[in-house]
Amino acid sequence: LSATRVMHFVDDACLLFNVSNPASVSLVKTVANANGVVNGAIQRGRYVFGANKGGFIDLFDVYDIDNFTLVGSFDTSAIMIGGHDIDFTFDNKYIIISAKTTGAQFGIIKVFDAAGDLIPLASWTFESTVTSSSAPNLIGANRIRTVRNSSGVELAVLFQLEGGGGGDNVGTYDITN
């Protein structure tokens, strides 16, 4: 967020701390979130996107960081339950992982228009998903990152560490198209 502000997510809230003086960290603001705990979050411009274990993607406006707000939440439960981590793709979409053992393993959700501007929450849509039946060893993957290899292929890299469908695993999926 900034060199002096850090967001932290707990069971039912997002906390903002002033860390400008490490010897005297102070709470600046708390924003309640009834949907559950955000497990992974990323920022793009004035927005922070949170993968919420309650089955939502939470959108926070941090333009005025000391007065940030929860803009709203996108319900992912029709496709997947329990968002675990989140990352942007290179073409104005983003990915969320399901932390449950059934349903979609991860999904690509359209959140930006062709110009790169955020579209309204009500217009966000799943563009595609990878189901747990096609990736059983990555059920409940802890982390996801998108990378582009030397050939220009965009990959979703999922990490399953200690648990889920069978111990420590890494999976890669071509998400170029």
CSV table of N, CA and C in Angstrom, one decimal:
chain,number,residue,atom,x,y,z
A,1,LEU,N,0.8,-1.2,0.0
A,1,LEU,CA,0.0,0.0,0.0
A,1,LEU,C,0.9,1.2,0.0
A,2,SER,N,1.7,1.4,1.0
A,2,SER,CA,2.6,2.5,1.1
A,2,SER,C,3.7,2.1,2.0
A,3,ALA,N,4.8,2.9,2.1
A,3,ALA,CA,5.9,2.6,3.0
A,3,ALA,C,5.5,2.8,4.5
A,4,THR,N,4.3,3.4,4.8
A,4,THR,CA,3.9,3.6,6.2
A,4,THR,C,2.6,3.0,6.5
A,5,ARG,N,1.9,2.3,5.6
A,5,ARG,CA,0.6,1.7,5.9
A,5,ARG,C,0.6,0.2,5.5
A,6,VAL,N,0.1,-0.6,6.3
A,6,VAL,CA,0.0,-2.1,6.0
A,6,VAL,C,-1.4,-2.5,6.3
A,7,MET,N,-2.1,-3.3,5.4
A,7,MET,CA,-3.4,-3.9,5.7
A,7,MET,C,-3.2,-5.3,6.2
A,8,HIS,N,-4.0,-5.7,7.1
A,8,HIS,CA,-4.0,-7.0,7.7
A,8,HIS,C,-5.4,-7.5,7.8
A,9,PHE,N,-5.7,-8.8,7.4
A,9,PHE,CA,-7.0,-9.3,7.4
A,9,PHE,C,-7.2,-10.3,8.6
A,10,VAL,N,-8.3,-10.2,9.3
A,10,VAL,CA,-8.6,-11.1,10.4
A,10,VAL,C,-10.0,-11.7,10.2
A,11,ASP,N,-10.5,-12.5,11.1
A,11,ASP,CA,-11.7,-13.2,10.9
A,11,ASP,C,-12.9,-12.4,10.2
A,12,ASP,N,-13.1,-11.2,10.7
A,12,ASP,CA,-14.3,-10.5,10.2
A,12,ASP,C,-14.0,-9.0,9.9
A,13,ALA,N,-12.7,-8.7,9.6
A,13,ALA,CA,-12.4,-7.3,9.4
A,13,ALA,C,-11.1,-7.2,8.6
A,14,CYS,N,-10.9,-6.0,8.1
A,14,CYS,CA,-9.6,-5.6,7.5
A,14,CYS,C,-9.1,-4.5,8.4
A,15,LEU,N,-7.8,-4.6,8.8
A,15,LEU,CA,-7.2,-3.6,9.7
A,15,LEU,C,-6.1,-2.9,8.9
A,16,LEU,N,-6.0,-1.6,9.2
A,16,LEU,CA,-5.0,-0.8,8.6
A,16,LEU,C,-4.1,-0.3,9.7
A,17,PHE,N,-2.8,-0.5,9.5
A,17,PHE,CA,-1.8,-0.1,10.6
A,17,PHE,C,-0.8,1.0,10.0
A,18,ASN,N,-0.5,1.9,10.9
A,18,ASN,CA,0.6,2.9,10.6
A,18,ASN,C,1.9,2.2,11.1
A,19,VAL,N,2.8,2.0,10.2
A,19,VAL,CA,4.0,1.3,10.6
A,19,VAL,C,5.2,2.3,10.3
A,20,SER,N,5.0,3.6,10.3
A,20,SER,CA,6.0,4.5,10.0
A,20,SER,C,7.1,4.5,11.1
A,21,ASN,N,6.7,4.2,12.4
A,21,ASN,CA,7.6,4.0,13.5
A,21,ASN,C,7.5,2.6,14.0
A,22,PRO,N,8.4,1.7,13.6
A,22,PRO,CA,8.2,0.3,14.0
A,22,PRO,C,8.2,0.0,15.5
A,23,ALA,N,8.7,1.0,16.2
A,23,ALA,CA,8.7,0.8,17.7
A,23,ALA,C,7.3,1.2,18.3
A,24,SER,N,6.5,1.8,17.4
A,24,SER,CA,5.1,2.3,17.9
A,24,SER,C,4.1,2.1,16.8
A,25,VAL,N,3.8,0.9,16.4
A,25,VAL,CA,2.8,0.6,15.4
A,25,VAL,C,1.4,0.9,15.9
A,26,SER,N,0.6,1.6,15.1
A,26,SER,CA,-0.7,2.0,15.6
A,26,SER,C,-1.8,1.6,14.6
A,27,LEU,N,-3.0,1.2,15.1
A,27,LEU,CA,-4.1,0.9,14.3
A,27,LEU,C,-4.7,2.2,13.8
A,28,VAL,N,-4.9,2.3,12.5
A,28,VAL,CA,-5.5,3.5,11.9
A,28,VAL,C,-7.0,3.4,11.7
A,29,LYS,N,-7.4,2.2,11.1
A,29,LYS,CA,-8.8,2.0,10.8
A,29,LYS,C,-9.1,0.5,10.7
A,30,THR,N,-10.3,0.2,11.1
A,30,THR,CA,-10.9,-1.2,10.9
A,30,THR,C,-12.1,-1.1,10.1
A,31,VAL,N,-12.2,-2.0,9.1
A,31,VAL,CA,-13.4,-2.1,8.2
A,31,VAL,C,-14.0,-3.5,8.4
A,32,ALA,N,-15.2,-3.6,8.9
A,32,ALA,CA,-15.8,-4.9,9.1
A,32,ALA,C,-16.1,-5.6,7.8
A,33,ASN,N,-16.0,-6.9,7.8
A,33,ASN,CA,-16.3,-7.7,6.6
A,33,ASN,C,-17.0,-9.0,7.1
A,34,ALA,N,-18.3,-9.0,6.9
A,34,ALA,CA,-19.1,-10.1,7.4
A,34,ALA,C,-19.0,-11.4,6.6
A,35,ASN,N,-18.3,-11.3,5.4
A,35,ASN,CA,-18.2,-12.5,4.5
A,35,ASN,C,-17.2,-13.5,5.0
A,36,GLY,N,-16.3,-13.2,5.9
A,36,GLY,CA,-15.3,-14.1,6.3
A,36,GLY,C,-13.9,-13.5,6.2
A,37,VAL,N,-12.9,-14.3,6.4
A,37,VAL,CA,-11.6,-13.9,6.4
A,37,VAL,C,-11.0,-13.9,5.0
A,38,VAL,N,-10.2,-12.8,4.6
A,38,VAL,CA,-9.5,-12.7,3.4
A,38,VAL,C,-8.2,-13.4,3.6
A,39,ASN,N,-7.9,-14.4,2.8
A,39,ASN,CA,-6.7,-15.2,2.9
A,39,ASN,C,-5.5,-14.7,2.1
A,40,GLY,N,-5.8,-14.2,0.9
A,40,GLY,CA,-4.8,-13.6,0.0
A,40,GLY,C,-5.3,-12.4,-0.6
A,41,ALA,N,-4.5,-11.4,-0.9
A,41,ALA,CA,-4.9,-10.1,-1.5
A,41,ALA,C,-3.8,-9.6,-2.4
A,42,ILE,N,-4.3,-8.8,-3.4
A,42,ILE,CA,-3.4,-8.1,-4.3
A,42,ILE,C,-4.0,-6.7,-4.6
A,43,GLN,N,-3.1,-5.8,-5.0
A,43,GLN,CA,-3.5,-4.4,-5.2
A,43,GLN,C,-3.2,-4.1,-6.7
A,44,ARG,N,-4.1,-3.3,-7.3
A,44,ARG,CA,-3.9,-2.7,-8.6
A,44,ARG,C,-4.5,-1.3,-8.5
A,45,GLY,N,-3.6,-0.3,-8.6
A,45,GLY,CA,-4.0,1.1,-8.5
A,45,GLY,C,-4.7,1.4,-7.2
A,46,ARG,N,-5.9,1.9,-7.2
A,46,ARG,CA,-6.6,2.3,-6.0
A,46,ARG,C,-7.4,1.2,-5.4
A,47,TYR,N,-7.3,-0.1,-5.9
A,47,TYR,CA,-8.1,-1.2,-5.4
A,47,TYR,C,-7.3,-2.3,-4.9
A,48,VAL,N,-7.8,-2.9,-3.8
A,48,VAL,CA,-7.2,-4.1,-3.3
A,48,VAL,C,-8.3,-5.2,-3.4
A,49,PHE,N,-7.9,-6.3,-4.0
A,49,PHE,CA,-8.8,-7.5,-4.2
A,49,PHE,C,-8.5,-8.6,-3.2
A,50,GLY,N,-9.4,-9.1,-2.5
A,50,GLY,CA,-9.2,-10.1,-1.5
A,50,GLY,C,-9.9,-11.4,-1.8
A,51,ALA,N,-9.1,-12.5,-1.8
A,51,ALA,CA,-9.7,-13.8,-1.9
A,51,ALA,C,-10.3,-14.2,-0.5
A,52,ASN,N,-11.6,-14.3,-0.4
A,52,ASN,CA,-12.2,-14.5,0.9
A,52,ASN,C,-12.7,-15.9,1.0
A,53,LYS,N,-12.3,-16.5,2.2
A,53,LYS,CA,-12.6,-17.9,2.4
A,53,LYS,C,-14.1,-18.2,2.6
A,54,GLY,N,-14.9,-17.1,2.7
A,54,GLY,CA,-16.3,-17.3,2.8
A,54,GLY,C,-17.0,-17.5,1.4
A,55,GLY,N,-16.2,-17.4,0.3
A,55,GLY,CA,-16.7,-17.6,-1.0
A,55,GLY,C,-17.0,-16.3,-1.7
A,56,PHE,N,-16.1,-15.3,-1.5
A,56,PHE,CA,-16.3,-14.0,-2.1
A,56,PHE,C,-15.0,-13.5,-2.5
A,57,ILE,N,-15.0,-12.5,-3.4
A,57,ILE,CA,-13.9,-11.7,-3.7
A,57,ILE,C,-14.3,-10.3,-3.2
A,58,ASP,N,-13.5,-9.8,-2.2
A,58,ASP,CA,-13.8,-8.5,-1.6
A,58,ASP,C,-13.0,-7.4,-2.4
A,59,LEU,N,-13.6,-6.3,-2.6
A,59,LEU,CA,-13.0,-5.2,-3.3
A,59,LEU,C,-12.9,-4.0,-2.4
A,60,PHE,N,-11.7,-3.5,-2.1
A,60,PHE,CA,-11.5,-2.4,-1.2
A,60,PHE,C,-10.9,-1.2,-2.1
A,61,ASP,N,-11.5,0.0,-1.8
A,61,ASP,CA,-10.9,1.2,-2.4
A,61,ASP,C,-10.0,1.8,-1.4
A,62,VAL,N,-8.7,1.9,-1.8
A,62,VAL,CA,-7.6,2.4,-1.0
A,62,VAL,C,-7.1,3.7,-1.5
A,63,TYR,N,-7.8,4.4,-2.3
A,63,TYR,CA,-7.4,5.7,-2.9
A,63,TYR,C,-7.0,6.7,-1.8
A,64,ASP,N,-7.8,6.8,-0.8
A,64,ASP,CA,-7.5,7.6,0.4
A,64,ASP,C,-7.3,6.5,1.5
A,65,ILE,N,-6.0,6.1,1.6
A,65,ILE,CA,-5.7,4.9,2.4
A,65,ILE,C,-6.2,5.0,3.8
A,66,ASP,N,-6.1,6.1,4.5
A,66,ASP,CA,-6.5,6.2,5.9
A,66,ASP,C,-8.0,6.1,6.0
A,67,ASN,N,-8.8,6.3,4.9
A,67,ASN,CA,-10.2,6.2,4.9
A,67,ASN,C,-10.7,5.2,3.9
A,68,PHE,N,-10.0,4.1,3.8
A,68,PHE,CA,-10.3,3.0,2.8
A,68,PHE,C,-11.7,2.5,3.1
A,69,THR,N,-12.3,1.9,2.1
A,69,THR,CA,-13.7,1.4,2.2
A,69,THR,C,-13.8,0.0,1.5
A,70,LEU,N,-14.7,-0.8,2.0
A,70,LEU,CA,-15.1,-2.0,1.3
A,70,LEU,C,-16.1,-1.6,0.3
A,71,VAL,N,-15.8,-1.7,-1.0
A,71,VAL,CA,-16.7,-1.3,-2.0
A,71,VAL,C,-17.8,-2.3,-2.1
A,72,GLY,N,-17.5,-3.6,-2.0
A,72,GLY,CA,-18.5,-4.7,-2.2
A,72,GLY,C,-17.8,-6.0,-2.3
A,73,SER,N,-18.6,-7.0,-2.6
A,73,SER,CA,-18.0,-8.4,-2.7
A,73,SER,C,-18.7,-9.1,-3.9
A,74,PHE,N,-17.9,-9.9,-4.6
A,74,PHE,CA,-18.4,-10.7,-5.7
A,74,PHE,C,-18.5,-12.1,-5.1
A,75,ASP,N,-19.7,-12.7,-5.3
A,75,ASP,CA,-20.0,-14.0,-4.8
A,75,ASP,C,-19.6,-15.1,-5.7
A,76,THR,N,-18.6,-15.9,-5.3
A,76,THR,CA,-18.1,-17.0,-6.2
A,76,THR,C,-18.7,-18.3,-5.9
A,77,SER,N,-19.6,-18.4,-5.0
A,77,SER,CA,-20.1,-19.7,-4.5
A,77,SER,C,-20.9,-20.5,-5.6
A,78,ALA,N,-21.4,-19.9,-6.6
A,78,ALA,CA,-22.0,-20.7,-7.7
A,78,ALA,C,-21.0,-21.5,-8.4
A,79,ILE,N,-19.7,-21.1,-8.5
A,79,ILE,CA,-18.7,-21.8,-9.2
A,79,ILE,C,-17.7,-22.5,-8.3
A,80,MET,N,-17.3,-21.8,-7.2
A,80,MET,CA,-16.3,-22.3,-6.3
A,80,MET,C,-16.6,-21.7,-4.9
A,81,ILE,N,-16.1,-22.4,-3.9
A,81,ILE,CA,-16.4,-21.9,-2.5
A,81,ILE,C,-15.0,-21.8,-1.8
A,82,GLY,N,-14.8,-20.7,-1.1
A,82,GLY,CA,-13.7,-20.6,-0.3
A,82,GLY,C,-12.4,-20.1,-1.0
A,83,GLY,N,-12.4,-18.9,-1.4
A,83,GLY,CA,-11.2,-18.4,-2.1
A,83,GLY,C,-10.0,-18.4,-1.2
A,84,HIS,N,-8.9,-18.9,-1.7
A,84,HIS,CA,-7.7,-19.0,-0.9
A,84,HIS,C,-6.6,-18.0,-1.3
A,85,ASP,N,-6.4,-17.8,-2.6
A,85,ASP,CA,-5.4,-16.8,-3.0
A,85,ASP,C,-5.8,-16.2,-4.3
A,86,ILE,N,-5.1,-15.2,-4.7
A,86,ILE,CA,-5.5,-14.4,-5.9
A,86,ILE,C,-4.3,-13.8,-6.5
A,87,ASP,N,-4.4,-13.7,-7.8
A,87,ASP,CA,-3.3,-13.0,-8.6
A,87,ASP,C,-3.9,-12.5,-9.9
A,88,PHE,N,-3.3,-11.5,-10.5
A,88,PHE,CA,-3.7,-10.9,-11.8
A,88,PHE,C,-3.1,-11.7,-12.9
A,89,THR,N,-3.8,-11.8,-14.0
A,89,THR,CA,-3.2,-12.3,-15.2
A,89,THR,C,-2.7,-11.1,-16.0
A,90,PHE,N,-2.1,-11.4,-17.1
A,90,PHE,CA,-1.4,-10.3,-17.9
A,90,PHE,C,-2.4,-9.6,-18.8
A,91,ASP,N,-3.7,-10.1,-18.9
A,91,ASP,CA,-4.6,-9.5,-19.8
A,91,ASP,C,-5.9,-9.1,-19.2
A,92,ASN,N,-5.8,-8.4,-18.1
A,92,ASN,CA,-7.0,-7.8,-17.4
A,92,ASN,C,-8.0,-8.7,-16.9
A,93,LYS,N,-7.6,-9.9,-16.4
A,93,LYS,CA,-8.5,-10.8,-15.7
A,93,LYS,C,-7.8,-11.1,-14.4
A,94,TYR,N,-8.4,-11.8,-13.5
A,94,TYR,CA,-7.7,-12.3,-12.4
A,94,TYR,C,-8.2,-13.7,-11.9
A,95,ILE,N,-7.4,-14.3,-11.1
A,95,ILE,CA,-7.6,-15.7,-10.7
A,95,ILE,C,-7.9,-15.8,-9.2
A,96,ILE,N,-8.8,-16.7,-8.9
A,96,ILE,CA,-9.0,-17.0,-7.5
A,96,ILE,C,-9.0,-18.6,-7.3
A,97,ILE,N,-8.5,-19.1,-6.2
A,97,ILE,CA,-8.5,-20.5,-6.0
A,97,ILE,C,-9.6,-20.9,-5.0
A,98,SER,N,-10.2,-22.1,-5.3
A,98,SER,CA,-11.1,-22.7,-4.3
A,98,SER,C,-10.3,-23.4,-3.2
A,99,ALA,N,-10.7,-23.2,-2.0
A,99,ALA,CA,-10.1,-23.9,-0.9
A,99,ALA,C,-10.9,-25.1,-0.5
A,100,LYS,N,-12.0,-25.4,-1.1
A,100,LYS,CA,-12.8,-26.6,-0.8
A,100,LYS,C,-12.3,-27.8,-1.6
A,101,THR,N,-12.9,-28.9,-1.4
A,101,THR,CA,-12.4,-30.1,-2.1
A,101,THR,C,-13.3,-30.5,-3.3
A,102,THR,N,-14.3,-29.7,-3.6
A,102,THR,CA,-15.1,-29.9,-4.7
A,102,THR,C,-15.3,-28.6,-5.5
A,103,GLY,N,-15.9,-28.7,-6.7
A,103,GLY,CA,-16.1,-27.5,-7.5
A,103,GLY,C,-14.9,-27.1,-8.3
A,104,ALA,N,-14.8,-25.8,-8.6
A,104,ALA,CA,-13.7,-25.3,-9.4
A,104,ALA,C,-12.5,-25.3,-8.6
A,105,GLN,N,-11.4,-25.6,-9.2
A,105,GLN,CA,-10.1,-25.5,-8.5
A,105,GLN,C,-9.6,-24.1,-8.6
A,106,PHE,N,-9.7,-23.5,-9.8
A,106,PHE,CA,-9.5,-22.0,-9.9
A,106,PHE,C,-10.3,-21.5,-11.0
A,107,GLY,N,-10.5,-20.2,-11.0
A,107,GLY,CA,-11.3,-19.6,-12.0
A,107,GLY,C,-10.7,-18.3,-12.5
A,108,ILE,N,-11.0,-18.0,-13.7
A,108,ILE,CA,-10.5,-16.7,-14.3
A,108,ILE,C,-11.7,-15.8,-14.4
A,109,ILE,N,-11.7,-14.7,-13.7
A,109,ILE,CA,-12.8,-13.8,-13.6
A,109,ILE,C,-12.5,-12.4,-14.3
A,110,LYS,N,-13.4,-12.0,-15.1
A,110,LYS,CA,-13.2,-10.7,-15.8
A,110,LYS,C,-13.6,-9.6,-14.9
A,111,VAL,N,-12.6,-8.7,-14.6
A,111,VAL,CA,-12.9,-7.6,-13.7
A,111,VAL,C,-12.5,-6.2,-14.3
A,112,PHE,N,-11.7,-6.3,-15.5
A,112,PHE,CA,-11.3,-5.0,-16.1
A,112,PHE,C,-11.8,-5.1,-17.6
A,113,ASP,N,-12.1,-3.9,-18.1
A,113,ASP,CA,-12.5,-3.8,-19.5
A,113,ASP,C,-11.2,-3.7,-20.4
A,114,ALA,N,-11.4,-3.6,-21.7
A,114,ALA,CA,-10.3,-3.6,-22.6
A,114,ALA,C,-9.3,-2.5,-22.4
A,115,ALA,N,-9.8,-1.3,-21.8
A,115,ALA,CA,-8.9,-0.2,-21.5
A,115,ALA,C,-8.2,-0.4,-20.2
A,116,GLY,N,-8.5,-1.4,-19.5
A,116,GLY,CA,-7.9,-1.6,-18.2
A,116,GLY,C,-8.6,-1.0,-17.0
A,117,ASP,N,-9.8,-0.5,-17.2
A,117,ASP,CA,-10.6,0.1,-16.2
A,117,ASP,C,-11.4,-1.0,-15.5
A,118,LEU,N,-11.6,-0.8,-14.2
A,118,LEU,CA,-12.4,-1.7,-13.4
A,118,LEU,C,-13.8,-1.6,-13.9
A,119,ILE,N,-14.4,-2.8,-14.1
A,119,ILE,CA,-15.8,-2.8,-14.4
A,119,ILE,C,-16.7,-3.0,-13.1
A,120,PRO,N,-17.9,-2.5,-13.1
A,120,PRO,CA,-18.7,-2.6,-11.9
A,120,PRO,C,-18.8,-4.1,-11.4
A,121,LEU,N,-18.8,-4.2,-10.1
A,121,LEU,CA,-18.9,-5.5,-9.5
A,121,LEU,C,-20.0,-6.4,-10.0
A,122,ALA,N,-21.2,-5.8,-10.3
A,122,ALA,CA,-22.3,-6.6,-10.8
A,122,ALA,C,-22.0,-7.2,-12.2
A,123,SER,N,-21.0,-6.7,-12.9
A,123,SER,CA,-20.7,-7.1,-14.2
A,123,SER,C,-19.5,-8.1,-14.3
A,124,TRP,N,-18.9,-8.4,-13.1
A,124,TRP,CA,-17.8,-9.4,-13.1
A,124,TRP,C,-18.4,-10.7,-13.5
A,125,THR,N,-17.6,-11.5,-14.3
A,125,THR,CA,-18.0,-12.8,-14.7
A,125,THR,C,-16.9,-13.8,-14.7
A,126,PHE,N,-17.2,-15.1,-14.5
A,126,PHE,CA,-16.2,-16.1,-14.6
A,126,PHE,C,-16.1,-16.4,-16.1
A,127,GLU,N,-14.8,-16.3,-16.6
A,127,GLU,CA,-14.6,-16.6,-18.0
A,127,GLU,C,-14.2,-18.1,-18.2
A,128,SER,N,-13.6,-18.7,-17.3
A,128,SER,CA,-13.3,-20.1,-17.3
A,128,SER,C,-12.9,-20.7,-16.0
A,129,THR,N,-12.9,-22.0,-15.8
A,129,THR,CA,-12.5,-22.6,-14.6
A,129,THR,C,-11.8,-23.9,-14.9
A,130,VAL,N,-11.0,-24.3,-13.9
A,130,VAL,CA,-10.4,-25.7,-13.9
A,130,VAL,C,-11.0,-26.4,-12.7
A,131,THR,N,-11.6,-27.5,-13.0
A,131,THR,CA,-12.3,-28.2,-11.9
A,131,THR,C,-11.3,-29.1,-11.1
A,132,SER,N,-11.8,-29.5,-9.9
A,132,SER,CA,-11.0,-30.3,-9.0
A,132,SER,C,-10.8,-31.7,-9.6
A,133,SER,N,-11.8,-32.2,-10.4
A,133,SER,CA,-11.6,-33.5,-11.0
A,133,SER,C,-10.5,-33.6,-12.0
A,134,SER,N,-10.1,-32.4,-12.6
A,134,SER,CA,-9.0,-32.4,-13.5
A,134,SER,C,-7.6,-32.1,-12.8
A,135,ALA,N,-7.7,-31.7,-11.6
A,135,ALA,CA,-6.5,-31.4,-10.8
A,135,ALA,C,-6.7,-31.9,-9.4
A,136,PRO,N,-6.9,-33.2,-9.1
A,136,PRO,CA,-7.2,-33.6,-7.8
A,136,PRO,C,-6.1,-33.4,-6.8
A,137,ASN,N,-4.8,-33.4,-7.3
A,137,ASN,CA,-3.7,-33.3,-6.3
A,137,ASN,C,-3.5,-31.8,-5.9
A,138,LEU,N,-4.3,-30.9,-6.4
A,138,LEU,CA,-4.2,-29.5,-6.1
A,138,LEU,C,-5.4,-29.0,-5.4
A,139,ILE,N,-6.3,-29.8,-4.9
A,139,ILE,CA,-7.5,-29.4,-4.2
A,139,ILE,C,-7.1,-28.6,-3.0
A,140,GLY,N,-7.6,-27.4,-2.9
A,140,GLY,CA,-7.3,-26.5,-1.8
A,140,GLY,C,-5.9,-25.9,-1.9
A,141,ALA,N,-5.4,-25.7,-3.1
A,141,ALA,CA,-4.1,-25.1,-3.3
A,141,ALA,C,-3.9,-23.8,-2.5
A,142,ASN,N,-2.8,-23.7,-1.8
A,142,ASN,CA,-2.6,-22.5,-0.9
A,142,ASN,C,-2.3,-21.2,-1.7
A,143,ARG,N,-1.5,-21.3,-2.7
A,143,ARG,CA,-1.1,-20.1,-3.4
A,143,ARG,C,-1.2,-20.2,-4.9
A,144,ILE,N,-1.4,-19.1,-5.6
A,144,ILE,CA,-1.4,-19.1,-7.1
A,144,ILE,C,-0.6,-17.9,-7.5
A,145,ARG,N,0.1,-18.0,-8.6
A,145,ARG,CA,0.9,-16.9,-9.2
A,145,ARG,C,0.7,-17.1,-10.7
A,146,THR,N,0.7,-16.0,-11.5
A,146,THR,CA,0.7,-16.1,-12.9
A,146,THR,C,2.1,-15.6,-13.4
A,147,VAL,N,2.6,-16.3,-14.4
A,147,VAL,CA,3.9,-16.1,-14.9
A,147,VAL,C,3.8,-16.2,-16.5
A,148,ARG,N,4.7,-15.5,-17.2
A,148,ARG,CA,4.8,-15.7,-18.6
A,148,ARG,C,6.2,-16.3,-18.9
A,149,ASN,N,6.2,-17.4,-19.6
A,149,ASN,CA,7.5,-18.0,-19.9
A,149,ASN,C,8.2,-17.4,-21.1
A,150,SER,N,9.4,-17.9,-21.4
A,150,SER,CA,10.2,-17.2,-22.5
A,150,SER,C,9.5,-17.3,-23.8
A,151,SER,N,8.6,-18.2,-24.0
A,151,SER,CA,7.8,-18.3,-25.3
A,151,SER,C,6.6,-17.4,-25.3
A,152,GLY,N,6.3,-16.7,-24.3
A,152,GLY,CA,5.2,-15.8,-24.2
A,152,GLY,C,3.9,-16.5,-23.7
A,153,VAL,N,4.0,-17.8,-23.3
A,153,VAL,CA,2.9,-18.5,-22.8
A,153,VAL,C,2.6,-18.1,-21.3
A,154,GLU,N,1.4,-17.7,-21.1
A,154,GLU,CA,1.0,-17.3,-19.7
A,154,GLU,C,0.5,-18.5,-18.9
A,155,LEU,N,1.1,-18.7,-17.8
A,155,LEU,CA,0.8,-19.9,-17.0
A,155,LEU,C,0.2,-19.5,-15.6
A,156,ALA,N,-0.7,-20.3,-15.1
A,156,ALA,CA,-1.1,-20.2,-13.7
A,156,ALA,C,-0.3,-21.3,-13.0
A,157,VAL,N,0.4,-20.9,-12.0
A,157,VAL,CA,1.1,-21.8,-11.2
A,157,VAL,C,0.5,-22.0,-9.8
A,158,LEU,N,0.0,-23.2,-9.5
A,158,LEU,CA,-0.7,-23.4,-8.2
A,158,LEU,C,0.2,-24.2,-7.3
A,159,PHE,N,0.2,-23.8,-6.0
A,159,PHE,CA,1.1,-24.5,-5.0
A,159,PHE,C,0.1,-25.1,-4.0
A,160,GLN,N,0.3,-26.4,-3.8
A,160,GLN,CA,-0.5,-27.1,-2.7
A,160,GLN,C,0.6,-27.6,-1.7
A,161,LEU,N,0.5,-27.0,-0.5
A,161,LEU,CA,1.5,-27.3,0.5
A,161,LEU,C,0.9,-28.0,1.7
A,162,GLU,N,1.3,-29.2,2.0
A,162,GLU,CA,0.8,-29.9,3.2
A,162,GLU,C,-0.7,-29.9,3.4
A,163,GLY,N,-1.3,-30.8,2.7
A,163,GLY,CA,-2.7,-31.0,2.9
A,163,GLY,C,-3.5,-31.1,1.6
A,164,GLY,N,-4.8,-30.8,1.7
A,164,GLY,CA,-5.7,-30.8,0.6
A,164,GLY,C,-5.7,-32.2,0.0
A,165,GLY,N,-5.5,-32.4,-1.3
A,165,GLY,CA,-5.7,-33.6,-1.9
A,165,GLY,C,-4.4,-34.5,-2.0
A,166,GLY,N,-3.4,-34.3,-1.2
A,166,GLY,CA,-2.3,-35.2,-1.2
A,166,GLY,C,-0.9,-34.7,-1.0
A,167,GLY,N,-0.7,-33.8,-0.1
A,167,GLY,CA,0.6,-33.4,0.2
A,167,GLY,C,1.1,-32.2,-0.6
A,168,ASP,N,2.4,-32.1,-0.7
A,168,ASP,CA,3.0,-30.9,-1.4
A,168,ASP,C,3.0,-31.2,-2.9
A,169,ASN,N,2.4,-30.3,-3.7
A,169,ASN,CA,2.3,-30.4,-5.1
A,169,ASN,C,2.4,-29.0,-5.7
A,170,VAL,N,2.8,-29.0,-7.0
A,170,VAL,CA,2.8,-27.8,-7.8
A,170,VAL,C,2.2,-28.2,-9.1
A,171,GLY,N,1.3,-27.3,-9.6
A,171,GLY,CA,0.7,-27.6,-10.9
A,171,GLY,C,0.8,-26.3,-11.8
A,172,THR,N,1.0,-26.5,-13.1
A,172,THR,CA,1.0,-25.4,-14.0
A,172,THR,C,-0.1,-25.6,-15.1
A,173,TYR,N,-0.8,-24.5,-15.5
A,173,TYR,CA,-1.9,-24.5,-16.4
A,173,TYR,C,-1.7,-23.4,-17.4
A,174,ASP,N,-1.7,-23.7,-18.7
A,174,ASP,CA,-1.7,-22.7,-19.7
A,174,ASP,C,-3.0,-21.9,-19.7
A,175,ILE,N,-2.9,-20.6,-19.5
A,175,ILE,CA,-4.1,-19.8,-19.4
A,175,ILE,C,-4.0,-18.6,-20.5
A,176,THR,N,-3.1,-18.9,-21.5
A,176,THR,CA,-2.9,-17.9,-22.5
A,176,THR,C,-4.2,-17.5,-23.2
A,177,ASN,N,-5.1,-18.5,-23.5
A,177,ASN,CA,-6.3,-18.2,-24.2
A,177,ASN,C,-7.5,-18.4,-23.2
